[in-house]
Amino acid sequence: MKRRQFVATLGAVAVALCTAFPASAQGNSDVVKVGLSLSLTGPFASTGKQLEEGARLYIAQHGDTVAGKKIQLIVKDDAGAPEHTRRVVQEMVVQENVEVIGGFALTPLALSAAQIATRSKTPTLVMVAATSSVIDASPYFIRSSFTLPQVTIGVAQWAPKNDIKKVATLVSDYGPGIDSEKAFISEFEKNGGKVVEAIRVPMQNPDFAPFLQRVRDLKPDAVFVFLPAGVGTQFMKQFSDRGLADAGVKLLATGDVTEDDILNSMGDEALGAITSHHYSNAHPSETNQQFVEAFKKEYNGRRPNYMAVAAYDGMRILYNALEATGGKTGDALLEAMKGQKFESPRGPIEIDANTRDIIQDVYIRRVEKKDGELYNVEFDVLKAVHDPGRAK
Ligand code: PHB
């Protein structure tokens, strides 16, 4: 290709991109459209429901108008697939002129939307996708959830202090699993423990039986587990069927495995599991008790999990930012989202103004039964935890 032709082609591509992603109709109307890309069908459908319900509860409690702008929520199903996510986010930005994006139950989904967020300069609330590096994929990403290393180090520190010295790890074989495996090994071994084997299982529809058999054969003091939300019940059943607890293997995990909304359905097999995480239904603050009550009242007695909290807090970040900018969107809104600090149902949180990541307390919890129901009961806390890769 001749140079002139090449330059002309480049020019055409630039025009096409600008047309595809106009710097949206920012702040020109009385409506701010918020587009949520959620997994409402497919294997991760439970996540989409929690996210949508958390966001809608915030709007129901705080009204749908902020700084003179009406908030219009547009919800699209990404079916848990990156290619669908890219398409629905593009449609929302280009055809529907959304000025804020949110959602993303899985790391690959957030990554698939990053380029669109950047090119269209749309502030984007990452409400789950919890691999550390996700936040680097776009300067328009703000994290209202957590990172796996952030919530893993707590249980990795607790175990060696409690006579658990020999551990096998078992994680989902993709971004967040690998992040949690690395964080666990590093923190556990720094504190005197030894990881005897690091096992990775397929992300979707895993059959845990052969992996659990391997763990049993290794005779560790405990197994540390990360699995994405939604898979915990199946895991817990196989953990019990394979007789791991009877063989004296304790269960350590991140709170993704014992998430609040399905914990009761896991049954007594889950009792005694030690996890670390940033949110529990049983968090004893008044803010949380009110949140849990309101959620149950709105949604037929079902419990909110950490996804509902991240969507609820994400809406609060948006409302606070719109108030601060007097309703302006775009870069001004992004700036106003940074550095926010408030009391969430999970405890105190802060959006790090430099990294756009979240700083929050992480709790060590034990699954216990109270009034006939299972809860993640917090018994220790690590205060104001940064993503460890970025800690000051
Ligand atoms: C992720 O894909 O980043 C992810 C999904 C579910 C979780 C945690 C992380 O519970």
Short mmCIF file of C-alpha atoms and ligand atoms in Angstrom, two decimals:
data_model
loop_
_atom_site.label_atom_id
_atom_site.label_comp_id
_atom_site.label_asym_id
_atom_site.label_seq_id
_atom_site.Cartn_x
_atom_site.Cartn_y
_atom_site.Cartn_z
CA MET A 1 0.00 0.00 0.00
CA LYS A 2 1.39 3.43 -0.99
CA ARG A 3 1.93 5.96 1.81
CA ARG A 4 -0.84 8.29 0.60
CA GLN A 5 -3.28 5.41 0.38
CA PHE A 6 -2.26 4.27 3.85
CA VAL A 7 -2.84 7.76 5.31
CA ALA A 8 -6.23 7.94 3.58
CA THR A 9 -7.17 4.55 5.04
CA LEU A 10 -6.12 5.67 8.50
CA GLY A 11 -8.24 8.79 8.11
CA ALA A 12 -11.25 6.70 7.10
CA VAL A 13 -10.79 4.43 10.13
CA ALA A 14 -10.59 7.47 12.43
CA VAL A 15 -13.81 8.91 10.96
CA ALA A 16 -15.53 5.54 11.30
CA LEU A 17 -14.52 5.27 14.96
CA CYS A 18 -15.71 8.80 15.74
CA THR A 19 -19.02 8.06 14.05
CA ALA A 20 -19.32 4.74 15.86
CA PHE A 21 -18.55 6.35 19.22
CA PRO A 22 -19.71 9.97 19.17
CA ALA A 23 -18.65 11.73 22.37
CA SER A 24 -22.32 11.06 23.27
CA ALA A 25 -25.03 13.61 23.87
CA GLN A 26 -23.36 14.44 27.17
CA GLY A 27 -25.39 16.52 29.53
CA ASN A 28 -27.71 17.87 26.84
CA SER A 29 -30.91 16.35 28.04
CA ASP A 30 -32.73 15.99 31.31
CA VAL A 31 -32.16 12.26 31.28
CA VAL A 32 -29.03 10.29 32.12
CA LYS A 33 -29.22 6.83 30.61
CA VAL A 34 -27.37 4.12 32.52
CA GLY A 35 -26.74 0.93 30.55
CA LEU A 36 -26.24 -2.28 32.48
CA SER A 37 -24.72 -5.29 30.72
CA LEU A 38 -25.88 -8.23 32.84
CA SER A 39 -25.83 -12.00 32.54
CA LEU A 40 -29.57 -12.69 32.77
CA THR A 41 -29.53 -16.00 30.90
CA GLY A 42 -26.96 -18.79 30.66
CA PRO A 43 -24.91 -20.41 33.42
CA PHE A 44 -24.32 -17.14 35.32
CA ALA A 45 -27.94 -15.94 35.29
CA SER A 46 -28.11 -15.72 39.11
CA THR A 47 -25.52 -12.93 38.98
CA GLY A 48 -27.50 -10.72 36.62
CA LYS A 49 -30.53 -10.90 38.85
CA GLN A 50 -28.63 -9.82 41.95
CA LEU A 51 -26.96 -6.95 40.10
CA GLU A 52 -30.19 -5.64 38.62
CA GLU A 53 -32.01 -5.93 41.93
CA GLY A 54 -29.25 -4.11 43.82
CA ALA A 55 -29.26 -1.22 41.32
CA ARG A 56 -33.07 -0.98 41.28
CA LEU A 57 -33.29 -1.03 45.07
CA TYR A 58 -30.99 2.01 45.27
CA ILE A 59 -33.14 3.91 42.77
CA ALA A 60 -36.35 2.90 44.57
CA GLN A 61 -34.95 4.18 47.86
CA HIS A 62 -33.36 7.39 46.58
CA GLY A 63 -35.69 8.45 43.78
CA ASP A 64 -35.01 8.42 40.05
CA THR A 65 -33.97 12.08 39.82
CA VAL A 66 -30.60 13.46 40.83
CA ALA A 67 -29.14 16.93 40.17
CA GLY A 68 -32.16 17.65 37.99
CA LYS A 69 -31.54 14.58 35.81
CA LYS A 70 -33.84 11.62 35.51
CA ILE A 71 -31.99 8.32 35.76
CA GLN A 72 -33.10 5.85 33.13
CA LEU A 73 -31.82 2.32 33.61
CA ILE A 74 -31.38 0.27 30.43
CA VAL A 75 -30.73 -3.41 31.13
CA LYS A 76 -29.41 -5.78 28.45
CA ASP A 77 -28.65 -9.48 28.65
CA ASP A 78 -25.05 -10.36 27.76
CA ALA A 79 -25.70 -14.10 28.40
CA GLY A 80 -22.31 -14.34 30.15
CA ALA A 81 -20.48 -14.24 26.80
CA PRO A 82 -17.81 -11.69 25.79
CA GLU A 83 -19.03 -11.39 22.18
CA HIS A 84 -22.59 -10.61 23.35
CA THR A 85 -21.26 -8.16 25.89
CA ARG A 86 -19.30 -6.24 23.26
CA ARG A 87 -22.39 -6.06 21.06
CA VAL A 88 -24.85 -4.95 23.75
CA VAL A 89 -22.46 -2.35 25.15
CA GLN A 90 -21.83 -0.97 21.66
CA GLU A 91 -25.58 -0.81 21.00
CA MET A 92 -26.22 0.96 24.27
CA VAL A 93 -23.50 3.55 23.61
CA VAL A 94 -24.11 4.15 19.92
CA GLN A 95 -27.86 3.72 19.53
CA GLU A 96 -29.21 4.52 22.95
CA ASN A 97 -26.67 7.19 23.97
CA VAL A 98 -26.10 5.79 27.43
CA GLU A 99 -23.73 8.02 29.41
CA VAL A 100 -22.79 5.53 32.10
CA ILE A 101 -22.18 1.79 31.73
CA GLY A 102 -22.24 -0.85 34.48
CA GLY A 103 -22.46 -4.56 35.19
CA PHE A 104 -20.01 -7.32 34.13
CA ALA A 105 -20.37 -10.47 36.18
CA LEU A 106 -17.17 -12.00 34.80
CA THR A 107 -13.68 -10.75 34.02
CA PRO A 108 -13.80 -11.60 30.27
CA LEU A 109 -17.03 -9.59 29.95
CA ALA A 110 -15.53 -6.42 31.42
CA LEU A 111 -12.44 -6.84 29.24
CA SER A 112 -14.58 -7.13 26.11
CA ALA A 113 -16.25 -3.77 26.87
CA ALA A 114 -13.08 -1.86 27.77
CA GLN A 115 -12.23 -0.48 24.34
CA ILE A 116 -15.75 0.81 23.79
CA ALA A 117 -15.74 2.54 27.19
CA THR A 118 -12.40 4.18 26.40
CA ARG A 119 -13.22 5.31 22.87
CA SER A 120 -16.62 6.67 23.78
CA LYS A 121 -15.25 8.18 27.05
CA THR A 122 -18.06 6.59 29.05
CA PRO A 123 -17.61 6.17 32.83
CA THR A 124 -18.07 2.46 33.52
CA LEU A 125 -18.84 0.84 36.86
CA VAL A 126 -17.29 -2.62 37.13
CA MET A 127 -19.68 -4.36 39.51
CA VAL A 128 -18.11 -7.85 39.72
CA ALA A 129 -15.21 -8.73 37.34
CA ALA A 130 -12.59 -9.10 40.06
CA THR A 131 -9.28 -9.93 38.39
CA SER A 132 -6.77 -7.30 39.54
CA SER A 133 -5.77 -6.22 36.06
CA VAL A 134 -9.35 -5.45 34.89
CA ILE A 135 -9.05 -1.88 36.16
CA ASP A 136 -6.10 -1.26 33.80
CA ALA A 137 -8.14 -2.20 30.73
CA SER A 138 -9.76 1.25 30.52
CA PRO A 139 -9.13 4.62 32.20
CA TYR A 140 -12.96 4.91 32.30
CA PHE A 141 -13.35 1.88 34.60
CA ILE A 142 -14.29 2.43 38.26
CA ARG A 143 -14.44 -0.66 40.49
CA SER A 144 -17.36 -0.94 42.94
CA SER A 145 -16.72 -4.64 43.71
CA PHE A 146 -13.43 -6.14 44.92
CA THR A 147 -10.33 -7.92 43.68
CA LEU A 148 -9.45 -11.55 44.33
CA PRO A 149 -6.00 -10.81 45.84
CA GLN A 150 -7.67 -8.24 48.13
CA VAL A 151 -10.07 -10.81 49.61
CA THR A 152 -7.70 -13.80 49.53
CA ILE A 153 -4.87 -12.56 51.76
CA GLY A 154 -7.08 -12.56 54.88
CA VAL A 155 -7.71 -16.30 54.90
CA ALA A 156 -4.10 -16.96 53.79
CA GLN A 157 -2.88 -15.12 56.91
CA TRP A 158 -5.46 -16.69 59.22
CA ALA A 159 -4.71 -20.33 58.31
CA PRO A 160 -1.08 -20.70 59.46
CA LYS A 161 -1.92 -18.97 62.75
CA ASN A 162 -4.55 -21.64 63.30
CA ASP A 163 -2.48 -24.75 62.82
CA ILE A 164 -3.15 -25.14 59.11
CA LYS A 165 0.29 -25.57 57.61
CA LYS A 166 -0.19 -27.83 54.58
CA VAL A 167 -2.75 -26.76 51.95
CA ALA A 168 -3.79 -27.70 48.41
CA THR A 169 -5.37 -24.92 46.33
CA LEU A 170 -8.26 -25.49 43.90
CA VAL A 171 -9.33 -22.57 41.70
CA SER A 172 -11.24 -21.85 38.49
CA ASP A 173 -8.80 -21.76 35.62
CA TYR A 174 -9.11 -18.13 34.47
CA GLY A 175 -8.15 -14.61 35.60
CA PRO A 176 -9.67 -14.32 39.08
CA GLY A 177 -8.82 -17.94 39.96
CA ILE A 178 -5.20 -17.49 38.96
CA ASP A 179 -5.07 -14.18 40.89
CA SER A 180 -6.41 -15.85 44.03
CA GLU A 181 -4.11 -18.87 43.68
CA LYS A 182 -1.04 -16.63 43.42
CA ALA A 183 -2.14 -14.39 46.29
CA PHE A 184 -2.90 -17.39 48.51
CA ILE A 185 0.42 -19.15 47.85
CA SER A 186 2.46 -16.00 48.38
CA GLU A 187 0.74 -14.87 51.60
CA PHE A 188 0.36 -18.37 53.08
CA GLU A 189 3.98 -19.33 52.48
CA LYS A 190 5.22 -15.94 53.77
CA ASN A 191 3.42 -16.83 56.99
CA GLY A 192 5.01 -20.27 57.35
CA GLY A 193 2.57 -22.51 55.41
CA LYS A 194 3.29 -24.83 52.47
CA VAL A 195 1.09 -25.26 49.39
CA VAL A 196 1.51 -28.88 48.31
CA GLU A 197 -0.37 -28.67 45.02
CA ALA A 198 -2.10 -25.95 42.98
CA ILE A 199 -5.07 -27.43 41.10
CA ARG A 200 -7.03 -25.54 38.44
CA VAL A 201 -10.51 -26.63 37.31
CA PRO A 202 -12.46 -25.62 34.18
CA MET A 203 -14.45 -22.42 34.60
CA GLN A 204 -17.76 -23.76 33.28
CA ASN A 205 -19.64 -26.85 34.47
CA PRO A 206 -16.69 -28.38 36.27
CA ASP A 207 -16.89 -31.93 37.59
CA PHE A 208 -15.00 -31.57 40.86
CA ALA A 209 -14.85 -35.29 41.67
CA PRO A 210 -11.42 -36.16 40.22
CA PHE A 211 -9.87 -32.97 41.59
CA LEU A 212 -11.31 -33.56 45.06
CA GLN A 213 -10.06 -37.14 44.98
CA ARG A 214 -6.59 -35.77 44.23
CA VAL A 215 -6.89 -33.38 47.18
CA ARG A 216 -7.92 -36.26 49.44
CA ASP A 217 -4.93 -38.31 48.34
CA LEU A 218 -2.59 -35.43 49.19
CA LYS A 219 -3.87 -35.42 52.82
CA PRO A 220 -3.49 -31.68 53.39
CA ASP A 221 -4.71 -29.87 56.51
CA ALA A 222 -7.06 -27.84 54.28
CA VAL A 223 -8.01 -27.00 50.72
CA PHE A 224 -8.24 -23.36 49.64
CA VAL A 225 -10.92 -22.76 46.99
CA PHE A 226 -11.95 -19.96 44.64
CA LEU A 227 -14.90 -20.51 42.30
CA PRO A 228 -17.01 -17.79 40.68
CA ALA A 229 -20.45 -17.14 42.15
CA GLY A 230 -23.05 -19.74 41.30
CA VAL A 231 -20.90 -22.89 41.48
CA GLY A 232 -20.62 -23.17 45.27
CA THR A 233 -23.58 -25.50 45.88
CA GLN A 234 -22.35 -28.09 43.40
CA PHE A 235 -18.85 -27.88 44.88
CA MET A 236 -20.06 -28.24 48.45
CA LYS A 237 -22.08 -31.35 47.59
CA GLN A 238 -19.10 -33.05 45.96
CA PHE A 239 -16.82 -31.95 48.83
CA SER A 240 -19.16 -33.79 51.16
CA ASP A 241 -19.77 -36.82 48.86
CA ARG A 242 -16.02 -37.37 48.50
CA GLY A 243 -15.70 -37.42 52.30
CA LEU A 244 -13.12 -34.68 52.54
CA ALA A 245 -14.40 -33.31 55.83
CA ASP A 246 -14.42 -36.85 57.28
CA ALA A 247 -10.83 -37.24 56.13
CA GLY A 248 -9.97 -34.15 58.19
CA VAL A 249 -9.50 -31.73 55.26
CA LYS A 250 -10.77 -28.28 56.29
CA LEU A 251 -12.36 -25.91 53.80
CA LEU A 252 -10.87 -22.45 53.26
CA ALA A 253 -12.24 -20.21 50.51
CA THR A 254 -13.05 -16.73 49.34
CA GLY A 255 -16.63 -15.69 50.06
CA ASP A 256 -17.56 -16.32 46.42
CA VAL A 257 -17.96 -20.00 47.34
CA THR A 258 -20.28 -19.41 50.32
CA GLU A 259 -22.20 -16.46 48.84
CA ASP A 260 -25.12 -15.34 50.96
CA ASP A 261 -28.01 -15.94 48.58
CA ILE A 262 -27.28 -19.64 48.05
CA LEU A 263 -25.61 -20.48 51.35
CA ASN A 264 -28.79 -21.92 52.87
CA SER A 265 -29.25 -24.26 49.92
CA MET A 266 -25.77 -25.74 50.54
CA GLY A 267 -26.94 -27.32 53.76
CA ASP A 268 -24.94 -28.25 56.83
CA GLU A 269 -21.98 -29.42 54.70
CA ALA A 270 -20.95 -25.76 54.61
CA LEU A 271 -20.81 -25.41 58.41
CA GLY A 272 -17.38 -24.46 59.69
CA ALA A 273 -15.97 -23.29 56.34
CA ILE A 274 -13.58 -20.37 56.85
CA THR A 275 -13.68 -17.67 54.20
CA SER A 276 -12.49 -14.12 53.77
CA HIS A 277 -14.53 -11.56 51.85
CA HIS A 278 -15.74 -7.99 51.90
CA TYR A 279 -19.48 -8.59 52.37
CA SER A 280 -21.72 -10.72 54.57
CA ASN A 281 -25.48 -10.55 55.18
CA ALA A 282 -24.52 -10.98 58.83
CA HIS A 283 -22.32 -7.84 58.94
CA PRO A 284 -23.54 -6.33 62.18
CA SER A 285 -23.85 -2.65 61.15
CA GLU A 286 -27.13 -0.81 61.14
CA THR A 287 -26.55 0.24 57.50
CA ASN A 288 -26.32 -3.42 56.54
CA GLN A 289 -29.27 -4.60 58.60
CA GLN A 290 -31.42 -1.94 56.92
CA PHE A 291 -30.10 -2.89 53.48
CA VAL A 292 -30.76 -6.62 54.00
CA GLU A 293 -34.26 -5.94 55.35
CA ALA A 294 -35.13 -3.63 52.46
CA PHE A 295 -33.79 -6.11 49.88
CA LYS A 296 -35.75 -9.01 51.37
CA LYS A 297 -38.90 -6.92 51.52
CA GLU A 298 -38.57 -5.89 47.88
CA TYR A 299 -37.61 -9.34 46.54
CA ASN A 300 -39.77 -12.00 48.22
CA GLY A 301 -37.51 -12.66 51.19
CA ARG A 302 -34.43 -13.47 49.10
CA ARG A 303 -31.04 -12.42 50.47
CA PRO A 304 -28.74 -9.93 48.74
CA ASN A 305 -25.20 -11.14 48.00
CA TYR A 306 -21.97 -9.20 47.32
CA MET A 307 -23.09 -8.53 43.75
CA ALA A 308 -26.28 -6.77 44.84
CA VAL A 309 -24.12 -4.67 47.20
CA ALA A 310 -21.68 -3.73 44.41
CA ALA A 311 -24.56 -2.62 42.16
CA TYR A 312 -26.24 -0.73 45.02
CA ASP A 313 -22.97 1.03 45.87
CA GLY A 314 -22.29 1.60 42.17
CA MET A 315 -25.54 3.56 41.92
CA ARG A 316 -24.57 5.54 45.00
CA ILE A 317 -21.20 6.40 43.41
CA LEU A 318 -23.10 7.59 40.33
CA TYR A 319 -25.65 9.65 42.30
CA ASN A 320 -22.92 11.29 44.43
CA ALA A 321 -20.91 12.09 41.31
CA LEU A 322 -23.90 13.59 39.47
CA GLU A 323 -24.63 15.77 42.49
CA ALA A 324 -21.01 16.93 42.53
CA THR A 325 -20.99 17.83 38.82
CA GLY A 326 -24.46 19.38 38.84
CA GLY A 327 -25.63 16.71 36.39
CA LYS A 328 -22.65 16.84 33.99
CA THR A 329 -21.53 13.51 32.57
CA GLY A 330 -18.42 12.39 30.60
CA ASP A 331 -14.96 13.18 32.01
CA ALA A 332 -16.36 15.44 34.75
CA LEU A 333 -18.50 12.56 36.03
CA LEU A 334 -15.56 10.15 35.93
CA GLU A 335 -13.45 12.58 37.98
CA ALA A 336 -16.27 12.98 40.51
CA MET A 337 -16.51 9.20 40.93
CA LYS A 338 -12.84 9.05 41.99
CA GLY A 339 -11.97 9.50 45.65
CA GLN A 340 -15.51 8.89 46.97
CA LYS A 341 -15.74 7.57 50.50
CA PHE A 342 -18.83 6.32 52.28
CA GLU A 343 -20.36 3.73 54.59
CA SER A 344 -21.61 0.84 52.44
CA PRO A 345 -23.66 -2.10 53.75
CA ARG A 346 -20.32 -3.99 53.65
CA GLY A 347 -18.55 -1.36 55.84
CA PRO A 348 -16.45 1.71 54.96
CA ILE A 349 -15.31 1.94 51.32
CA GLU A 350 -13.24 4.36 49.25
CA ILE A 351 -12.63 4.64 45.50
CA ASP A 352 -8.89 5.18 45.23
CA ALA A 353 -8.55 8.43 43.29
CA ASN A 354 -5.31 7.28 41.64
CA THR A 355 -6.07 3.68 40.73
CA ARG A 356 -9.93 3.80 40.45
CA ASP A 357 -9.86 0.59 42.50
CA ILE A 358 -11.74 0.05 45.74
CA ILE A 359 -10.26 0.18 49.25
CA GLN A 360 -12.34 -1.69 51.82
CA ASP A 361 -12.35 -3.80 54.97
CA VAL A 362 -12.01 -7.56 54.47
CA TYR A 363 -13.50 -9.89 57.06
CA ILE A 364 -12.59 -13.39 58.20
CA ARG A 365 -15.81 -15.39 58.59
CA ARG A 366 -17.02 -18.84 59.62
CA VAL A 367 -20.19 -20.48 58.32
CA GLU A 368 -22.50 -20.84 61.33
CA LYS A 369 -26.16 -21.60 61.91
CA LYS A 370 -28.33 -18.95 63.57
CA ASP A 371 -32.09 -19.36 64.03
CA GLY A 372 -32.01 -22.31 61.62
CA GLU A 373 -30.23 -20.40 58.82
CA LEU A 374 -26.64 -20.43 57.60
CA TYR A 375 -24.59 -17.22 57.69
CA ASN A 376 -21.02 -16.11 57.07
CA VAL A 377 -20.34 -14.83 60.59
CA GLU A 378 -17.48 -12.31 60.73
CA PHE A 379 -14.97 -12.79 63.56
CA ASP A 380 -11.93 -10.76 62.45
CA VAL A 381 -11.20 -7.87 60.11
CA LEU A 382 -8.39 -6.44 58.02
CA LYS A 383 -8.99 -2.70 57.79
CA ALA A 384 -8.85 -0.58 54.61
CA VAL A 385 -7.32 -3.22 52.32
CA HIS A 386 -6.03 -2.09 48.88
CA ASP A 387 -5.61 -4.46 46.00
CA PRO A 388 -2.30 -5.95 47.19
CA GLY A 389 -0.63 -5.38 43.81
CA ARG A 390 -1.20 -1.67 44.28
CA ALA A 391 -0.90 -1.24 48.05
CA LYS A 392 0.75 2.00 49.14
C1 PHB B 1 -14.73 -12.78 37.65
O1 PHB B 1 -14.93 -13.38 36.58
O2 PHB B 1 -13.92 -11.84 37.73
C2 PHB B 1 -15.46 -13.19 38.87
C3 PHB B 1 -16.73 -13.77 38.76
C4 PHB B 1 -17.41 -14.15 39.91
C5 PHB B 1 -16.84 -13.98 41.14
C6 PHB B 1 -15.58 -13.41 41.26
C7 PHB B 1 -14.90 -13.02 40.12
O3 PHB B 1 -17.49 -14.38 42.24
#
